[in-house]
């Protein structure tokens, strides 16, 4: 493997140690974002505590108990209507990108995405991950899925702003007392926002692009926009009605409530707090607390979270589990679940694990009902109750950790979840006879058992540190438990003696000890995650590993996998040794070249193994030049695909120089023959004898192009590498004027070339002649495809609605000729009328793909100097 030179290492260190507050903020952006989110939650938690100063826990419980079943049933009905409306966000998005999918598949995907997004609400378990996994299985390309997610997000945001402003115009005088603003100012703000939105859509016309400073946005046409507004209005009206029917009658008029509800949802979205937890509640209490008892509002908000957020999640899991246990798998309605349910089950169960974690932690800081406590006092010893209470809270914390593993389909996470849930079920009965809690845990265990076949990855559950979003989730739970503890026991004066009170009636001390245990555990996890060791050195492949890898290469059909013979890359084998990944390291990127090499069934585990190992060493996992075949596997690992070019393949079974489209190549072949060009194949055993001549051609080619040897995704002039497989040579007047080494495998599915070099004075058209001869030779040998290699940045979309990545790549393709011959390379390959296939760089989101592409470029070019010098 090639490592950075000393000077390049010094440059890397210099960049990492760059002074100034901006580089520091960039390097630690994720951590600052998580800290900011926790601060926002703490502020709104303090606000809720202040707003509920006159409310007691028992009053909230009574308000919950007094809610009529008719109100609950109506809330469930409106939840169904809201989720029905939400499915049409995705329908409109697919229509906008001109893709058609069965409504059943779209509806299931959208419903599950919103069930996860509404409940978990943070990155690793977002609705976008659900859409990516489902729509990739249904045939959508990564860029199309990204456009669907962007459309859905933008449509909801614009629709929310529009509905809120229209509501304020009609009921401003009713909402004003609740917000502390005069009706005039409320309506003025609403008119300004509506005017801005209307102006933007008028200027956009029928789908034109609007630019605001550095940002540009292609808006949908008027038909799509108006249809989407109706969908958003229906969604907000239905979801607002879920909470409205749970409030006491006469609290507020429905039109005014819709305005308040829309405003609270908007503030929750802008806060970036997961699911708007605490933020939404604070706004609703602050605005409605003047017209209704706060205890009833709190009770309604708790029921609203359960019905609108948790219930759809449970229904989605029931559907998946129902198919898995074959209760209604033969029914036509289950076809969509069978097609894409397996892609969603891990994320749905992971989200439920988070919900149960919150439930276990919060139940540890809330008092046990008196009748349950009396029952326990009669039959269960106090030490057992105390121990069950304390351990249940710690199991809640453990569920947060295994939730991450469930989302990533780890078998260890599955086993841990089953054990933790079963133990928590028993403890919930011992600590409080909590039947509802035990029922939820039992449901979770059944879901896990029914979905066992989806959790097959053998990666270690504790092999890597928790990322900032997961640490933030733990922090949110701890903060929430602290606020609830203060609220429940606000009448109890704190003293040090509370920690040592062990009685059945001593609920506050029991809650304090449980919260302390959770806090200490969470702190230990955070410290362990943040203090993990830095990057380790990546070792080059040994001779024995190279031999094993070459044997695997020869047994499969990807000829480019022969680049492993260069010996400049490290190798990671699958657990059964049937497949491998070849990779290199640059800065903080572990970059895998191509898809895994070997049987397709070995890819998922090997991809995850590589990603886990890279992250455990403090690096980002990157896959360079991967095919569409494995995109679903990368999506399952939480990675995103970004197009980097197109691969040209010629079908040799149909290749022949006949017909008008081949006229130019026929002329080049005829010209080469007139110029005296002679083609021959030199077998591996004969290559050492001609190496001096090949070296002369190679050095002359490098000098003529002012270039130096590349690496990683390209071969270099290495005698051992060249002598491993046949070489096609072109002679003129008895001397070699051009050559290309041929990459093949025993399957004869594909042949390709790597080094293609010629003398500056070689007859014009020599490379065309050489390629035609190589294709005819491989065709005669029974090969089915000829791989012409990738054309970088080729095929990038230039449409105004294309992702920024595509548009930037297209612009560089069009105007970056001074750095690389993008157009010339595409034009040369196009002569052979190939079939173009997309190739992707796969990495996590944010800045990672940009940094990964830079690292891959430096790795191929041999550092910054190599890139500049071509």
mmCIF file of N, CA, C and O in Angstrom, residues 30-92:
data_model
loop_
_atom_site.group_PDB
_atom_site.id
_atom_site.type_symbol
_atom_site.label_atom_id
_atom_site.label_comp_id
_atom_site.label_asym_id
_atom_site.label_seq_id
_atom_site.Cartn_x
_atom_site.Cartn_y
_atom_site.Cartn_z
ATOM 1 N N UNK A 30 -20.812 18.959 14.536
ATOM 2 C CA UNK A 30 -21.825 18.009 14.998
ATOM 3 C C UNK A 30 -22.005 18.064 16.510
ATOM 4 O O UNK A 30 -23.118 17.953 17.022
ATOM 5 N N UNK A 31 -20.894 18.241 17.227
ATOM 6 C CA UNK A 31 -20.978 18.280 18.684
ATOM 7 C C UNK A 31 -21.653 19.570 19.161
ATOM 8 O O UNK A 31 -22.472 19.552 20.085
ATOM 9 N N UNK A 32 -21.318 20.697 18.520
ATOM 10 C CA UNK A 32 -21.950 21.957 18.900
ATOM 11 C C UNK A 32 -23.444 21.931 18.596
ATOM 12 O O UNK A 32 -24.249 22.481 19.341
ATOM 13 N N UNK A 33 -23.804 21.301 17.476
ATOM 14 C CA UNK A 33 -25.224 21.188 17.128
ATOM 15 C C UNK A 33 -25.978 20.373 18.173
ATOM 16 O O UNK A 33 -27.085 20.739 18.589
ATOM 17 N N UNK A 34 -25.377 19.267 18.625
ATOM 18 C CA UNK A 34 -26.023 18.443 19.651
ATOM 19 C C UNK A 34 -26.149 19.205 20.966
ATOM 20 O O UNK A 34 -27.190 19.147 21.635
ATOM 21 N N UNK A 35 -25.091 19.934 21.333
ATOM 22 C CA UNK A 35 -25.134 20.715 22.581
ATOM 23 C C UNK A 35 -26.203 21.800 22.496
ATOM 24 O O UNK A 35 -26.950 22.041 23.461
ATOM 25 N N UNK A 36 -26.293 22.459 21.322
ATOM 26 C CA UNK A 36 -27.308 23.506 21.147
ATOM 27 C C UNK A 36 -28.715 22.928 21.281
ATOM 28 O O UNK A 36 -29.601 23.543 21.898
ATOM 29 N N UNK A 37 -28.926 21.736 20.723
ATOM 30 C CA UNK A 37 -30.237 21.104 20.833
ATOM 31 C C UNK A 37 -30.579 20.802 22.289
ATOM 32 O O UNK A 37 -31.710 21.032 22.743
ATOM 33 N N UNK A 38 -29.606 20.301 23.028
ATOM 34 C CA UNK A 38 -29.843 20.014 24.446
ATOM 35 C C UNK A 38 -30.143 21.287 25.229
ATOM 36 O O UNK A 38 -30.993 21.289 26.140
ATOM 37 N N UNK A 39 -29.462 22.388 24.892
ATOM 38 C CA UNK A 39 -29.731 23.661 25.564
ATOM 39 C C UNK A 39 -31.150 24.147 25.278
ATOM 40 O O UNK A 39 -31.842 24.660 26.169
ATOM 41 N N UNK A 40 -31.581 23.996 24.024
ATOM 42 C CA UNK A 40 -32.944 24.405 23.666
ATOM 43 C C UNK A 40 -33.963 23.590 24.456
ATOM 44 O O UNK A 40 -34.946 24.130 25.004
ATOM 45 N N UNK A 41 -33.728 22.283 24.547
ATOM 46 C CA UNK A 41 -34.645 21.431 25.308
ATOM 47 C C UNK A 41 -34.655 21.834 26.777
ATOM 48 O O UNK A 41 -35.704 21.878 27.427
ATOM 49 N N UNK A 42 -33.470 22.141 27.318
ATOM 50 C CA UNK A 42 -33.394 22.561 28.717
ATOM 51 C C UNK A 42 -34.171 23.853 28.941
ATOM 52 O O UNK A 42 -34.891 23.990 29.943
ATOM 53 N N UNK A 43 -34.053 24.809 27.993
ATOM 54 C CA UNK A 43 -34.763 26.082 28.130
ATOM 55 C C UNK A 43 -36.274 25.877 28.081
ATOM 56 O O UNK A 43 -37.023 26.443 28.898
ATOM 57 N N UNK A 44 -36.725 25.082 27.139
ATOM 58 C CA UNK A 44 -38.163 24.852 27.036
ATOM 59 C C UNK A 44 -38.662 23.977 28.180
ATOM 60 O O UNK A 44 -39.816 24.099 28.615
ATOM 61 N N UNK A 45 -37.795 23.081 28.681
ATOM 62 C CA UNK A 45 -38.175 22.308 29.860
ATOM 63 C C UNK A 45 -38.372 23.210 31.070
ATOM 64 O O UNK A 45 -39.336 23.039 31.844
ATOM 65 N N UNK A 46 -37.473 24.186 31.217
ATOM 66 C CA UNK A 46 -37.629 25.155 32.308
ATOM 67 C C UNK A 46 -38.902 25.974 32.131
ATOM 68 O O UNK A 46 -39.600 26.289 33.111
ATOM 69 N N UNK A 47 -39.215 26.306 30.869
ATOM 70 C CA UNK A 47 -40.444 27.064 30.601
ATOM 71 C C UNK A 47 -41.677 26.261 30.984
ATOM 72 O O UNK A 47 -42.619 26.794 31.602
ATOM 73 N N UNK A 48 -41.673 24.965 30.623
ATOM 74 C CA UNK A 48 -42.812 24.115 30.978
ATOM 75 C C UNK A 48 -42.951 24.018 32.498
ATOM 76 O O UNK A 48 -44.052 24.093 33.060
ATOM 77 N N UNK A 49 -41.804 23.858 33.182
ATOM 78 C CA UNK A 49 -41.837 23.763 34.639
ATOM 79 C C UNK A 49 -42.418 25.033 35.259
ATOM 80 O O UNK A 49 -43.201 24.985 36.212
ATOM 81 N N UNK A 50 -42.059 26.179 34.696
ATOM 82 C CA UNK A 50 -42.569 27.463 35.205
ATOM 83 C C UNK A 50 -44.057 27.618 34.893
ATOM 84 O O UNK A 50 -44.834 28.076 35.742
ATOM 85 N N UNK A 51 -44.468 27.241 33.674
ATOM 86 C CA UNK A 51 -45.867 27.401 33.276
ATOM 87 C C UNK A 51 -46.802 26.480 34.047
ATOM 88 O O UNK A 51 -48.007 26.747 34.138
ATOM 89 N N UNK A 52 -46.255 25.380 34.577
ATOM 90 C CA UNK A 52 -47.090 24.423 35.304
ATOM 91 C C UNK A 52 -46.888 24.530 36.814
ATOM 92 O O UNK A 52 -47.074 23.555 37.551
ATOM 93 N N UNK A 53 -46.518 25.730 37.261
ATOM 94 C CA UNK A 53 -46.195 25.916 38.687
ATOM 95 C C UNK A 53 -47.360 25.560 39.594
ATOM 96 O O UNK A 53 -47.164 25.100 40.729
ATOM 97 N N UNK A 54 -48.588 25.759 39.143
ATOM 98 C CA UNK A 54 -49.767 25.502 39.993
ATOM 99 C C UNK A 54 -50.390 24.141 39.720
ATOM 100 O O UNK A 54 -51.478 23.847 40.216
ATOM 101 N N UNK A 55 -49.725 23.321 38.927
ATOM 102 C CA UNK A 55 -50.295 22.029 38.538
ATOM 103 C C UNK A 55 -49.610 20.909 39.313
ATOM 104 O O UNK A 55 -48.393 20.945 39.522
ATOM 105 N N UNK A 56 -50.371 19.908 39.691
ATOM 106 C CA UNK A 56 -49.833 18.765 40.401
ATOM 107 C C UNK A 56 -49.978 17.500 39.554
ATOM 108 O O UNK A 56 -50.893 17.385 38.732
ATOM 109 N N UNK A 57 -49.086 16.583 39.780
ATOM 110 C CA UNK A 57 -49.049 15.357 38.987
ATOM 111 C C UNK A 57 -50.367 14.595 39.076
ATOM 112 O O UNK A 57 -50.882 14.096 38.071
ATOM 113 N N UNK A 58 -50.935 14.516 40.267
ATOM 114 C CA UNK A 58 -52.188 13.777 40.443
ATOM 115 C C UNK A 58 -53.321 14.380 39.614
ATOM 116 O O UNK A 58 -54.199 13.655 39.128
ATOM 117 N N UNK A 59 -53.283 15.705 39.440
ATOM 118 C CA UNK A 59 -54.322 16.361 38.640
ATOM 119 C C UNK A 59 -54.197 15.985 37.167
ATOM 120 O O UNK A 59 -55.212 15.817 36.470
ATOM 121 N N UNK A 60 -52.969 15.857 36.690
ATOM 122 C CA UNK A 60 -52.758 15.452 35.294
ATOM 123 C C UNK A 60 -53.244 14.025 35.084
ATOM 124 O O UNK A 60 -53.905 13.711 34.084
ATOM 125 N N UNK A 61 -52.934 13.139 36.045
ATOM 126 C CA UNK A 61 -53.379 11.750 35.945
ATOM 127 C C UNK A 61 -54.904 11.682 35.946
ATOM 128 O O UNK A 61 -55.512 10.925 35.174
ATOM 129 N N UNK A 62 -55.545 12.505 36.785
ATOM 130 C CA UNK A 62 -57.011 12.529 36.829
ATOM 131 C C UNK A 62 -57.590 13.028 35.509
ATOM 132 O O UNK A 62 -58.600 12.508 35.020
ATOM 133 N N UNK A 63 -56.939 14.050 34.922
ATOM 134 C CA UNK A 63 -57.399 14.582 33.633
ATOM 135 C C UNK A 63 -57.291 13.525 32.546
ATOM 136 O O UNK A 63 -58.181 13.407 31.686
ATOM 137 N N UNK A 64 -56.226 12.746 32.593
ATOM 138 C CA UNK A 64 -56.080 11.652 31.626
ATOM 139 C C UNK A 64 -57.200 10.633 31.805
ATOM 140 O O UNK A 64 -57.811 10.176 30.828
ATOM 141 N N UNK A 65 -57.466 10.270 33.050
ATOM 142 C CA UNK A 65 -58.496 9.259 33.323
ATOM 143 C C UNK A 65 -59.885 9.743 32.945
ATOM 144 O O UNK A 65 -60.760 8.944 32.581
ATOM 145 N N UNK A 66 -60.103 11.058 33.008
ATOM 146 C CA UNK A 66 -61.431 11.609 32.719
ATOM 147 C C UNK A 66 -61.702 11.783 31.227
ATOM 148 O O UNK A 66 -62.831 12.123 30.852
ATOM 149 N N UNK A 67 -60.690 11.610 30.399
ATOM 150 C CA UNK A 67 -60.891 11.739 28.953
ATOM 151 C C UNK A 67 -61.824 10.636 28.474
ATOM 152 O O UNK A 67 -61.602 9.448 28.742
ATOM 153 N N UNK A 68 -62.881 11.018 27.754
ATOM 154 C CA UNK A 68 -63.887 10.029 27.321
ATOM 155 C C UNK A 68 -63.335 9.169 26.185
ATOM 156 O O UNK A 68 -62.475 9.597 25.409
ATOM 157 N N UNK A 69 -63.863 7.963 26.111
ATOM 158 C CA UNK A 69 -63.457 7.057 25.036
ATOM 159 C C UNK A 69 -63.906 7.557 23.676
ATOM 160 O O UNK A 69 -63.275 7.244 22.651
ATOM 161 N N UNK A 70 -64.996 8.309 23.633
ATOM 162 C CA UNK A 70 -65.430 8.870 22.347
ATOM 163 C C UNK A 70 -64.399 9.874 21.829
ATOM 164 O O UNK A 70 -64.139 9.944 20.619
ATOM 165 N N UNK A 71 -63.804 10.649 22.747
ATOM 166 C CA UNK A 71 -62.756 11.591 22.332
ATOM 167 C C UNK A 71 -61.527 10.851 21.821
ATOM 168 O O UNK A 71 -60.912 11.241 20.822
ATOM 169 N N UNK A 72 -61.188 9.766 22.515
ATOM 170 C CA UNK A 72 -60.038 8.965 22.077
ATOM 171 C C UNK A 72 -60.304 8.350 20.701
ATOM 172 O O UNK A 72 -59.428 8.353 19.820
ATOM 173 N N UNK A 73 -61.513 7.822 20.504
ATOM 174 C CA UNK A 73 -61.854 7.225 19.207
ATOM 175 C C UNK A 73 -61.826 8.280 18.106
ATOM 176 O O UNK A 73 -61.345 8.021 16.984
ATOM 177 N N UNK A 74 -62.347 9.485 18.402
ATOM 178 C CA UNK A 74 -62.307 10.563 17.399
ATOM 179 C C UNK A 74 -60.861 10.947 17.078
ATOM 180 O O UNK A 74 -60.515 11.198 15.913
ATOM 181 N N UNK A 75 -60.011 10.977 18.099
ATOM 182 C CA UNK A 75 -58.599 11.301 17.868
ATOM 183 C C UNK A 75 -57.947 10.258 16.966
ATOM 184 O O UNK A 75 -57.138 10.592 16.076
ATOM 185 N N UNK A 76 -58.287 8.991 17.160
ATOM 186 C CA UNK A 76 -57.743 7.929 16.303
ATOM 187 C C UNK A 76 -58.225 8.088 14.861
ATOM 188 O O UNK A 76 -57.462 7.890 13.905
ATOM 189 N N UNK A 77 -59.494 8.458 14.709
ATOM 190 C CA UNK A 77 -60.028 8.670 13.366
ATOM 191 C C UNK A 77 -59.300 9.793 12.654
ATOM 192 O O UNK A 77 -58.904 9.657 11.486
ATOM 193 N N UNK A 78 -59.086 10.904 13.341
ATOM 194 C CA UNK A 78 -58.374 12.033 12.727
ATOM 195 C C UNK A 78 -56.904 11.690 12.466
ATOM 196 O O UNK A 78 -56.313 12.195 11.508
ATOM 197 N N UNK A 79 -56.321 10.835 13.287
ATOM 198 C CA UNK A 79 -54.948 10.377 13.023
ATOM 199 C C UNK A 79 -54.889 9.619 11.706
ATOM 200 O O UNK A 79 -53.976 9.812 10.889
ATOM 201 N N UNK A 80 -55.888 8.750 11.485
ATOM 202 C CA UNK A 80 -55.947 8.028 10.215
ATOM 203 C C UNK A 80 -56.089 8.962 9.030
ATOM 204 O O UNK A 80 -55.441 8.780 7.992
ATOM 205 N N UNK A 81 -56.942 9.990 9.154
ATOM 206 C CA UNK A 81 -57.106 10.962 8.073
ATOM 207 C C UNK A 81 -55.814 11.724 7.813
ATOM 208 O O UNK A 81 -55.453 11.994 6.659
ATOM 209 N N UNK A 82 -55.114 12.084 8.883
ATOM 210 C CA UNK A 82 -53.858 12.812 8.713
ATOM 211 C C UNK A 82 -52.825 11.974 7.974
ATOM 212 O O UNK A 82 -52.153 12.448 7.048
ATOM 213 N N UNK A 83 -52.690 10.706 8.357
ATOM 214 C CA UNK A 83 -51.714 9.850 7.685
ATOM 215 C C UNK A 83 -52.125 9.540 6.252
ATOM 216 O O UNK A 83 -51.262 9.357 5.377
ATOM 217 N N UNK A 84 -53.422 9.492 5.987
ATOM 218 C CA UNK A 84 -53.872 9.342 4.603
ATOM 219 C C UNK A 84 -53.423 10.537 3.774
ATOM 220 O O UNK A 84 -52.938 10.396 2.636
ATOM 221 N N UNK A 85 -53.575 11.736 4.349
ATOM 222 C CA UNK A 85 -53.123 12.934 3.631
ATOM 223 C C UNK A 85 -51.613 12.929 3.449
ATOM 224 O O UNK A 85 -51.100 13.329 2.399
ATOM 225 N N UNK A 86 -50.893 12.457 4.445
ATOM 226 C CA UNK A 86 -49.427 12.446 4.356
ATOM 227 C C UNK A 86 -48.927 11.578 3.205
ATOM 228 O O UNK A 86 -47.882 11.868 2.618
ATOM 229 N N UNK A 87 -49.665 10.510 2.886
ATOM 230 C CA UNK A 87 -49.219 9.658 1.770
ATOM 231 C C UNK A 87 -49.183 10.417 0.458
ATOM 232 O O UNK A 87 -48.386 10.092 -0.437
ATOM 233 N N UNK A 88 -50.024 11.447 0.333
ATOM 234 C CA UNK A 88 -50.078 12.180 -0.935
ATOM 235 C C UNK A 88 -48.921 13.167 -1.093
ATOM 236 O O UNK A 88 -48.709 13.693 -2.180
ATOM 237 N N UNK A 89 -48.166 13.422 -0.018
ATOM 238 C CA UNK A 89 -46.904 14.154 -0.188
ATOM 239 C C UNK A 89 -45.978 13.354 -1.109
ATOM 240 O O UNK A 89 -45.378 13.887 -2.041
ATOM 241 N N UNK A 90 -45.858 12.076 -0.817
ATOM 242 C CA UNK A 90 -44.975 11.231 -1.623
ATOM 243 C C UNK A 90 -45.533 11.012 -3.019
ATOM 244 O O UNK A 90 -44.769 10.944 -3.990
ATOM 245 N N UNK A 91 -46.849 10.880 -3.132
ATOM 246 C CA UNK A 91 -47.455 10.736 -4.461
ATOM 247 C C UNK A 91 -47.130 11.952 -5.322
ATOM 248 O O UNK A 91 -46.727 11.828 -6.487
ATOM 249 N N UNK A 92 -47.279 13.151 -4.748
ATOM 250 C CA UNK A 92 -46.978 14.380 -5.488
ATOM 251 C C UNK A 92 -45.494 14.477 -5.819
ATOM 252 O O UNK A 92 -45.114 14.927 -6.908
#
